[in-house]
Amino acid sequence: MRLALISDIHGNLPALQGCLEEISRRCCDEVICLGDVFGYFPDGAECLNRLQASNVACLMGNHEAMLLGGLPLSDAKDEVYQLQRQREMLSAGQLLELRSWLPYMFRIIDGVRILLVHGSPWQPLTEYVYPDSDLSRMDNLPFDAIFMAHTHRPFVKDRHGSLLCNVGSCGLPRDFGESSFAIFDTGTRQIEIVRLEQDLEALRERYPGVHPSVYAVLARNNSSKKSI
């Protein structure tokens, strides 16, 4: 099976559309979103609609938890996240859908034991696992592959035959300004990180009310690329 893992869309509809089109082009069998459909950009509701229309299973991220009141959200943070404004745009059915999401999922596909989580295996909503984090504590977990998100920085590591992957961010990459997602071939146990360019000027035109700090992150260019 070719499994596509996306995450951290953050209301960026053009980025989601680009990733879904590329996933379709690469003939993936299933798509799973690891959370944070909402926040930062205002098209969270439409992103949710697109994911549902594409039969994408979704995990809860910390931004959904803040939107639903499960995690604290200060006024200062929401000036950037704009979650309360997005909550007001959601129907009762959409809110019910979000409340049904879990922040983790366990699957066995082709005999491969896979953990999918937004944050980390220990703190599924809030812990960050970066490319340079200490990964030794994951060595004895009962999984063949662990897929994470939350940091907006993708990586793939092989530790003693166990695969660790952060899929990065579809909507707001923080290493440089290209969307990312992962494709996992469960037959060959190979993981590919796919990067797609974003049109920053088109985003500014479409979303003029987004906080300037968001565009400052996306303005990081390819000259700042790091090994992933």
Tab-separated table of C-alpha atoms in Angstrom:
chain	number	residue	atom	x	y	z
A	1	MET	CA	0.000	0.000	0.000
A	2	ARG	CA	1.074	3.538	-0.735
A	3	LEU	CA	0.009	5.637	2.230
A	4	ALA	CA	0.121	9.454	2.053
A	5	LEU	CA	0.501	11.389	5.313
A	6	ILE	CA	-0.247	15.111	5.421
A	7	SER	CA	-0.522	17.470	8.359
A	8	ASP	CA	-0.617	21.048	9.607
A	9	ILE	CA	-2.732	22.430	6.786
A	10	HIS	CA	-3.703	25.419	8.920
A	11	GLY	CA	-6.492	26.722	6.727
A	12	ASN	CA	-4.245	27.159	3.689
A	13	LEU	CA	-6.593	25.905	0.976
A	14	PRO	CA	-4.301	26.373	-2.064
A	15	ALA	CA	-1.565	24.385	-0.319
A	16	LEU	CA	-4.000	21.587	0.509
A	17	GLN	CA	-5.278	21.482	-3.050
A	18	GLY	CA	-1.721	21.268	-4.358
A	19	CYS	CA	-0.824	18.429	-2.009
A	20	LEU	CA	-3.992	16.446	-2.737
A	21	GLU	CA	-3.435	16.811	-6.483
A	22	GLU	CA	0.156	15.589	-6.159
A	23	ILE	CA	-0.941	12.683	-3.954
A	24	SER	CA	-3.504	11.684	-6.589
A	25	ARG	CA	-0.884	11.973	-9.326
A	26	ARG	CA	1.394	9.621	-7.392
A	27	CYS	CA	-1.365	6.995	-7.133
A	28	CYS	CA	-1.552	6.694	-3.351
A	29	ASP	CA	-4.077	4.233	-1.944
A	30	GLU	CA	-5.013	6.116	1.215
A	31	VAL	CA	-4.494	9.553	2.738
A	32	ILE	CA	-4.383	10.367	6.461
A	33	CYS	CA	-4.114	13.847	7.968
A	34	LEU	CA	-2.206	14.070	11.254
A	35	GLY	CA	-4.063	17.140	12.522
A	36	ASP	CA	-4.055	20.939	12.593
A	37	VAL	CA	-6.452	21.546	9.736
A	38	PHE	CA	-7.240	24.908	11.372
A	39	GLY	CA	-5.331	28.005	12.497
A	40	TYR	CA	-3.343	30.857	10.908
A	41	PHE	CA	-5.120	30.926	7.510
A	42	PRO	CA	-8.922	31.397	7.412
A	43	ASP	CA	-10.046	28.560	5.126
A	44	GLY	CA	-10.147	25.840	7.787
A	45	ALA	CA	-13.810	25.029	7.169
A	46	GLU	CA	-13.260	24.648	3.425
A	47	CYS	CA	-10.133	22.548	4.049
A	48	LEU	CA	-12.240	20.284	6.245
A	49	ASN	CA	-14.793	19.964	3.452
A	50	ARG	CA	-12.082	19.048	0.937
A	51	LEU	CA	-10.607	16.429	3.249
A	52	GLN	CA	-14.008	14.857	3.839
A	53	ALA	CA	-14.789	14.900	0.097
A	54	SER	CA	-11.479	13.108	-0.520
A	55	ASN	CA	-12.197	10.482	2.181
A	56	VAL	CA	-9.172	11.566	4.220
A	57	ALA	CA	-9.144	10.274	7.794
A	58	CYS	CA	-8.052	12.974	10.260
A	59	LEU	CA	-6.380	13.086	13.641
A	60	MET	CA	-6.867	15.902	16.112
A	61	GLY	CA	-4.073	18.439	16.400
A	62	ASN	CA	-3.422	20.984	19.112
A	63	HIS	CA	-5.155	23.665	17.036
A	64	GLU	CA	-8.378	21.643	16.889
A	65	ALA	CA	-8.053	21.077	20.638
A	66	MET	CA	-7.703	24.843	21.199
A	67	LEU	CA	-10.601	25.583	18.866
A	68	LEU	CA	-12.816	23.162	20.826
A	69	GLY	CA	-11.662	24.409	24.227
A	70	GLY	CA	-9.658	21.316	25.153
A	71	LEU	CA	-6.393	23.275	25.316
A	72	PRO	CA	-5.977	26.884	26.533
A	73	LEU	CA	-5.952	29.670	23.953
A	74	SER	CA	-4.832	33.165	24.950
A	75	ASP	CA	-5.988	36.305	23.178
A	76	ALA	CA	-2.398	37.035	22.187
A	77	LYS	CA	-1.982	33.652	20.517
A	78	ASP	CA	-5.356	33.861	18.847
A	79	GLU	CA	-4.367	37.142	17.245
A	80	VAL	CA	-2.105	34.938	15.103
A	81	TYR	CA	-4.080	31.679	15.096
A	82	GLN	CA	-7.549	33.228	14.445
A	83	LEU	CA	-9.204	30.094	15.798
A	84	GLN	CA	-12.191	31.708	17.485
A	85	ARG	CA	-13.084	33.437	14.240
A	86	GLN	CA	-12.880	30.122	12.417
A	87	ARG	CA	-14.975	28.360	15.060
A	88	GLU	CA	-17.804	30.807	14.390
A	89	MET	CA	-17.820	29.689	10.752
A	90	LEU	CA	-18.337	26.007	11.565
A	91	SER	CA	-21.672	24.233	11.536
A	92	ALA	CA	-22.860	22.027	14.378
A	93	GLY	CA	-22.108	19.013	12.202
A	94	GLN	CA	-18.554	20.167	11.541
A	95	LEU	CA	-17.919	20.743	15.236
A	96	LEU	CA	-19.259	17.265	15.961
A	97	GLU	CA	-16.869	15.877	13.353
A	98	LEU	CA	-13.879	17.610	15.001
A	99	ARG	CA	-14.841	16.268	18.419
A	100	SER	CA	-14.746	12.719	17.008
A	101	TRP	CA	-11.069	12.981	16.056
A	102	LEU	CA	-8.350	11.342	18.180
A	103	PRO	CA	-4.750	12.677	18.298
A	104	TYR	CA	-3.322	9.251	17.449
A	105	MET	CA	-4.087	6.148	15.373
A	106	PHE	CA	-2.625	2.637	15.265
A	107	ARG	CA	-2.716	0.623	12.043
A	108	ILE	CA	-1.270	-2.671	10.841
A	109	ILE	CA	-0.827	-2.642	7.063
A	110	ASP	CA	1.032	-5.398	5.195
A	111	GLY	CA	2.263	-6.599	8.569
A	112	VAL	CA	3.783	-3.195	9.390
A	113	ARG	CA	2.841	-1.810	12.813
A	114	ILE	CA	2.262	1.922	12.305
A	115	LEU	CA	1.668	4.639	14.899
A	116	LEU	CA	0.249	7.919	13.597
A	117	VAL	CA	0.281	10.857	16.000
A	118	HIS	CA	0.159	14.641	15.835
A	119	GLY	CA	2.787	15.355	18.492
A	120	SER	CA	4.679	12.463	20.082
A	121	PRO	CA	3.799	8.976	21.381
A	122	TRP	CA	3.881	10.343	24.953
A	123	GLN	CA	2.171	13.698	24.455
A	124	PRO	CA	0.086	13.270	21.302
A	125	LEU	CA	-1.114	16.875	21.135
A	126	THR	CA	1.673	19.028	22.509
A	127	GLU	CA	5.177	17.534	22.329
A	128	TYR	CA	7.531	18.552	19.518
A	129	VAL	CA	9.874	16.003	17.924
A	130	TYR	CA	12.447	17.822	15.789
A	131	PRO	CA	15.076	16.435	13.395
A	132	ASP	CA	17.731	16.963	16.104
A	133	SER	CA	15.638	15.690	19.052
A	134	ASP	CA	16.884	12.771	21.145
A	135	LEU	CA	15.127	9.827	19.510
A	136	SER	CA	16.649	7.091	21.665
A	137	ARG	CA	13.559	6.720	23.839
A	138	MET	CA	11.630	5.543	20.772
A	139	ASP	CA	13.940	2.557	20.271
A	140	ASN	CA	11.880	0.129	22.359
A	141	LEU	CA	8.388	1.128	21.288
A	142	PRO	CA	6.312	-1.679	19.711
A	143	PHE	CA	6.018	-0.063	16.271
A	144	ASP	CA	7.762	-0.559	12.949
A	145	ALA	CA	7.027	2.996	11.812
A	146	ILE	CA	6.021	6.155	13.673
A	147	PHE	CA	4.662	9.172	11.801
A	148	MET	CA	4.477	12.534	13.582
A	149	ALA	CA	3.875	16.204	12.742
A	150	HIS	CA	3.419	19.394	14.840
A	151	THR	CA	6.906	20.867	14.273
A	152	HIS	CA	6.339	21.815	10.603
A	153	ARG	CA	9.825	20.420	9.943
A	154	PRO	CA	10.023	17.077	8.107
A	155	PHE	CA	12.567	14.320	8.616
A	156	VAL	CA	13.026	10.583	8.154
A	157	LYS	CA	15.219	8.472	10.455
A	158	ASP	CA	15.895	4.747	10.627
A	159	ARG	CA	16.711	3.616	14.148
A	160	HIS	CA	17.655	-0.040	14.380
A	161	GLY	CA	15.118	-0.973	11.706
A	162	SER	CA	12.301	1.209	13.048
A	163	LEU	CA	11.269	4.131	10.876
A	164	LEU	CA	10.638	7.559	12.415
A	165	CYS	CA	9.144	10.291	10.258
A	166	ASN	CA	7.906	13.799	10.781
A	167	VAL	CA	5.774	14.612	7.740
A	168	GLY	CA	6.223	18.378	8.055
A	169	SER	CA	3.508	20.857	7.104
A	170	CYS	CA	1.238	21.191	4.121
A	171	GLY	CA	0.177	24.768	4.860
A	172	LEU	CA	2.904	26.446	6.919
A	173	PRO	CA	6.350	24.829	6.555
A	174	ARG	CA	8.858	26.279	9.026
A	175	ASP	CA	12.169	25.121	7.550
A	176	PHE	CA	11.635	26.837	4.200
A	177	GLY	CA	8.592	27.859	2.233
A	178	GLU	CA	7.640	24.636	0.447
A	179	SER	CA	4.733	22.420	1.483
A	180	SER	CA	5.635	18.909	2.575
A	181	PHE	CA	3.971	15.552	3.032
A	182	ALA	CA	5.153	11.938	3.218
A	183	ILE	CA	4.447	8.836	1.171
A	184	PHE	CA	5.015	5.463	2.836
A	185	ASP	CA	5.188	2.281	0.770
A	186	THR	CA	4.286	-0.412	3.278
A	187	GLY	CA	5.535	-3.154	0.958
A	188	THR	CA	9.070	-1.813	0.548
A	189	ARG	CA	9.048	0.172	3.844
A	190	GLN	CA	10.357	3.217	2.003
A	191	ILE	CA	9.375	6.776	2.987
A	192	GLU	CA	9.559	9.744	0.642
A	193	ILE	CA	9.225	13.367	1.748
A	194	VAL	CA	7.586	15.339	-1.063
A	195	ARG	CA	8.064	19.128	-1.297
A	196	LEU	CA	5.893	21.509	-3.319
A	197	GLU	CA	6.389	25.211	-3.979
A	198	GLN	CA	3.878	27.755	-2.706
A	199	ASP	CA	3.005	31.009	-4.478
A	200	LEU	CA	3.580	33.505	-1.685
A	201	GLU	CA	2.274	36.515	-3.578
A	202	ALA	CA	-0.914	34.678	-4.527
A	203	LEU	CA	-1.394	33.759	-0.865
A	204	ARG	CA	-0.946	37.380	0.220
A	205	GLU	CA	-3.578	38.413	-2.302
A	206	ARG	CA	-6.014	35.669	-1.264
A	207	TYR	CA	-5.448	36.079	2.494
A	208	PRO	CA	-4.675	39.749	3.237
A	209	GLY	CA	-5.785	39.437	6.877
A	210	VAL	CA	-3.264	36.778	7.871
A	211	HIS	CA	-0.785	37.840	10.552
A	212	PRO	CA	2.523	39.175	9.115
A	213	SER	CA	4.529	36.638	11.133
A	214	VAL	CA	2.962	33.851	9.078
A	215	TYR	CA	4.182	35.326	5.822
A	216	ALA	CA	7.603	35.902	7.361
A	217	VAL	CA	7.841	32.143	7.915
A	218	LEU	CA	6.764	31.325	4.370
A	219	ALA	CA	9.228	33.852	2.938
A	220	ARG	CA	12.149	31.643	3.974
A	221	ASN	CA	13.583	30.501	0.670
A	222	ASN	CA	15.470	27.537	-0.665
A	223	SER	CA	18.848	29.021	0.277
A	224	SER	CA	18.005	28.156	3.886
A	225	LYS	CA	17.275	24.490	3.143
A	226	LYS	CA	18.624	22.000	5.628
A	227	SER	CA	19.127	18.296	5.180
A	228	ILE	CA	15.971	16.336	5.796
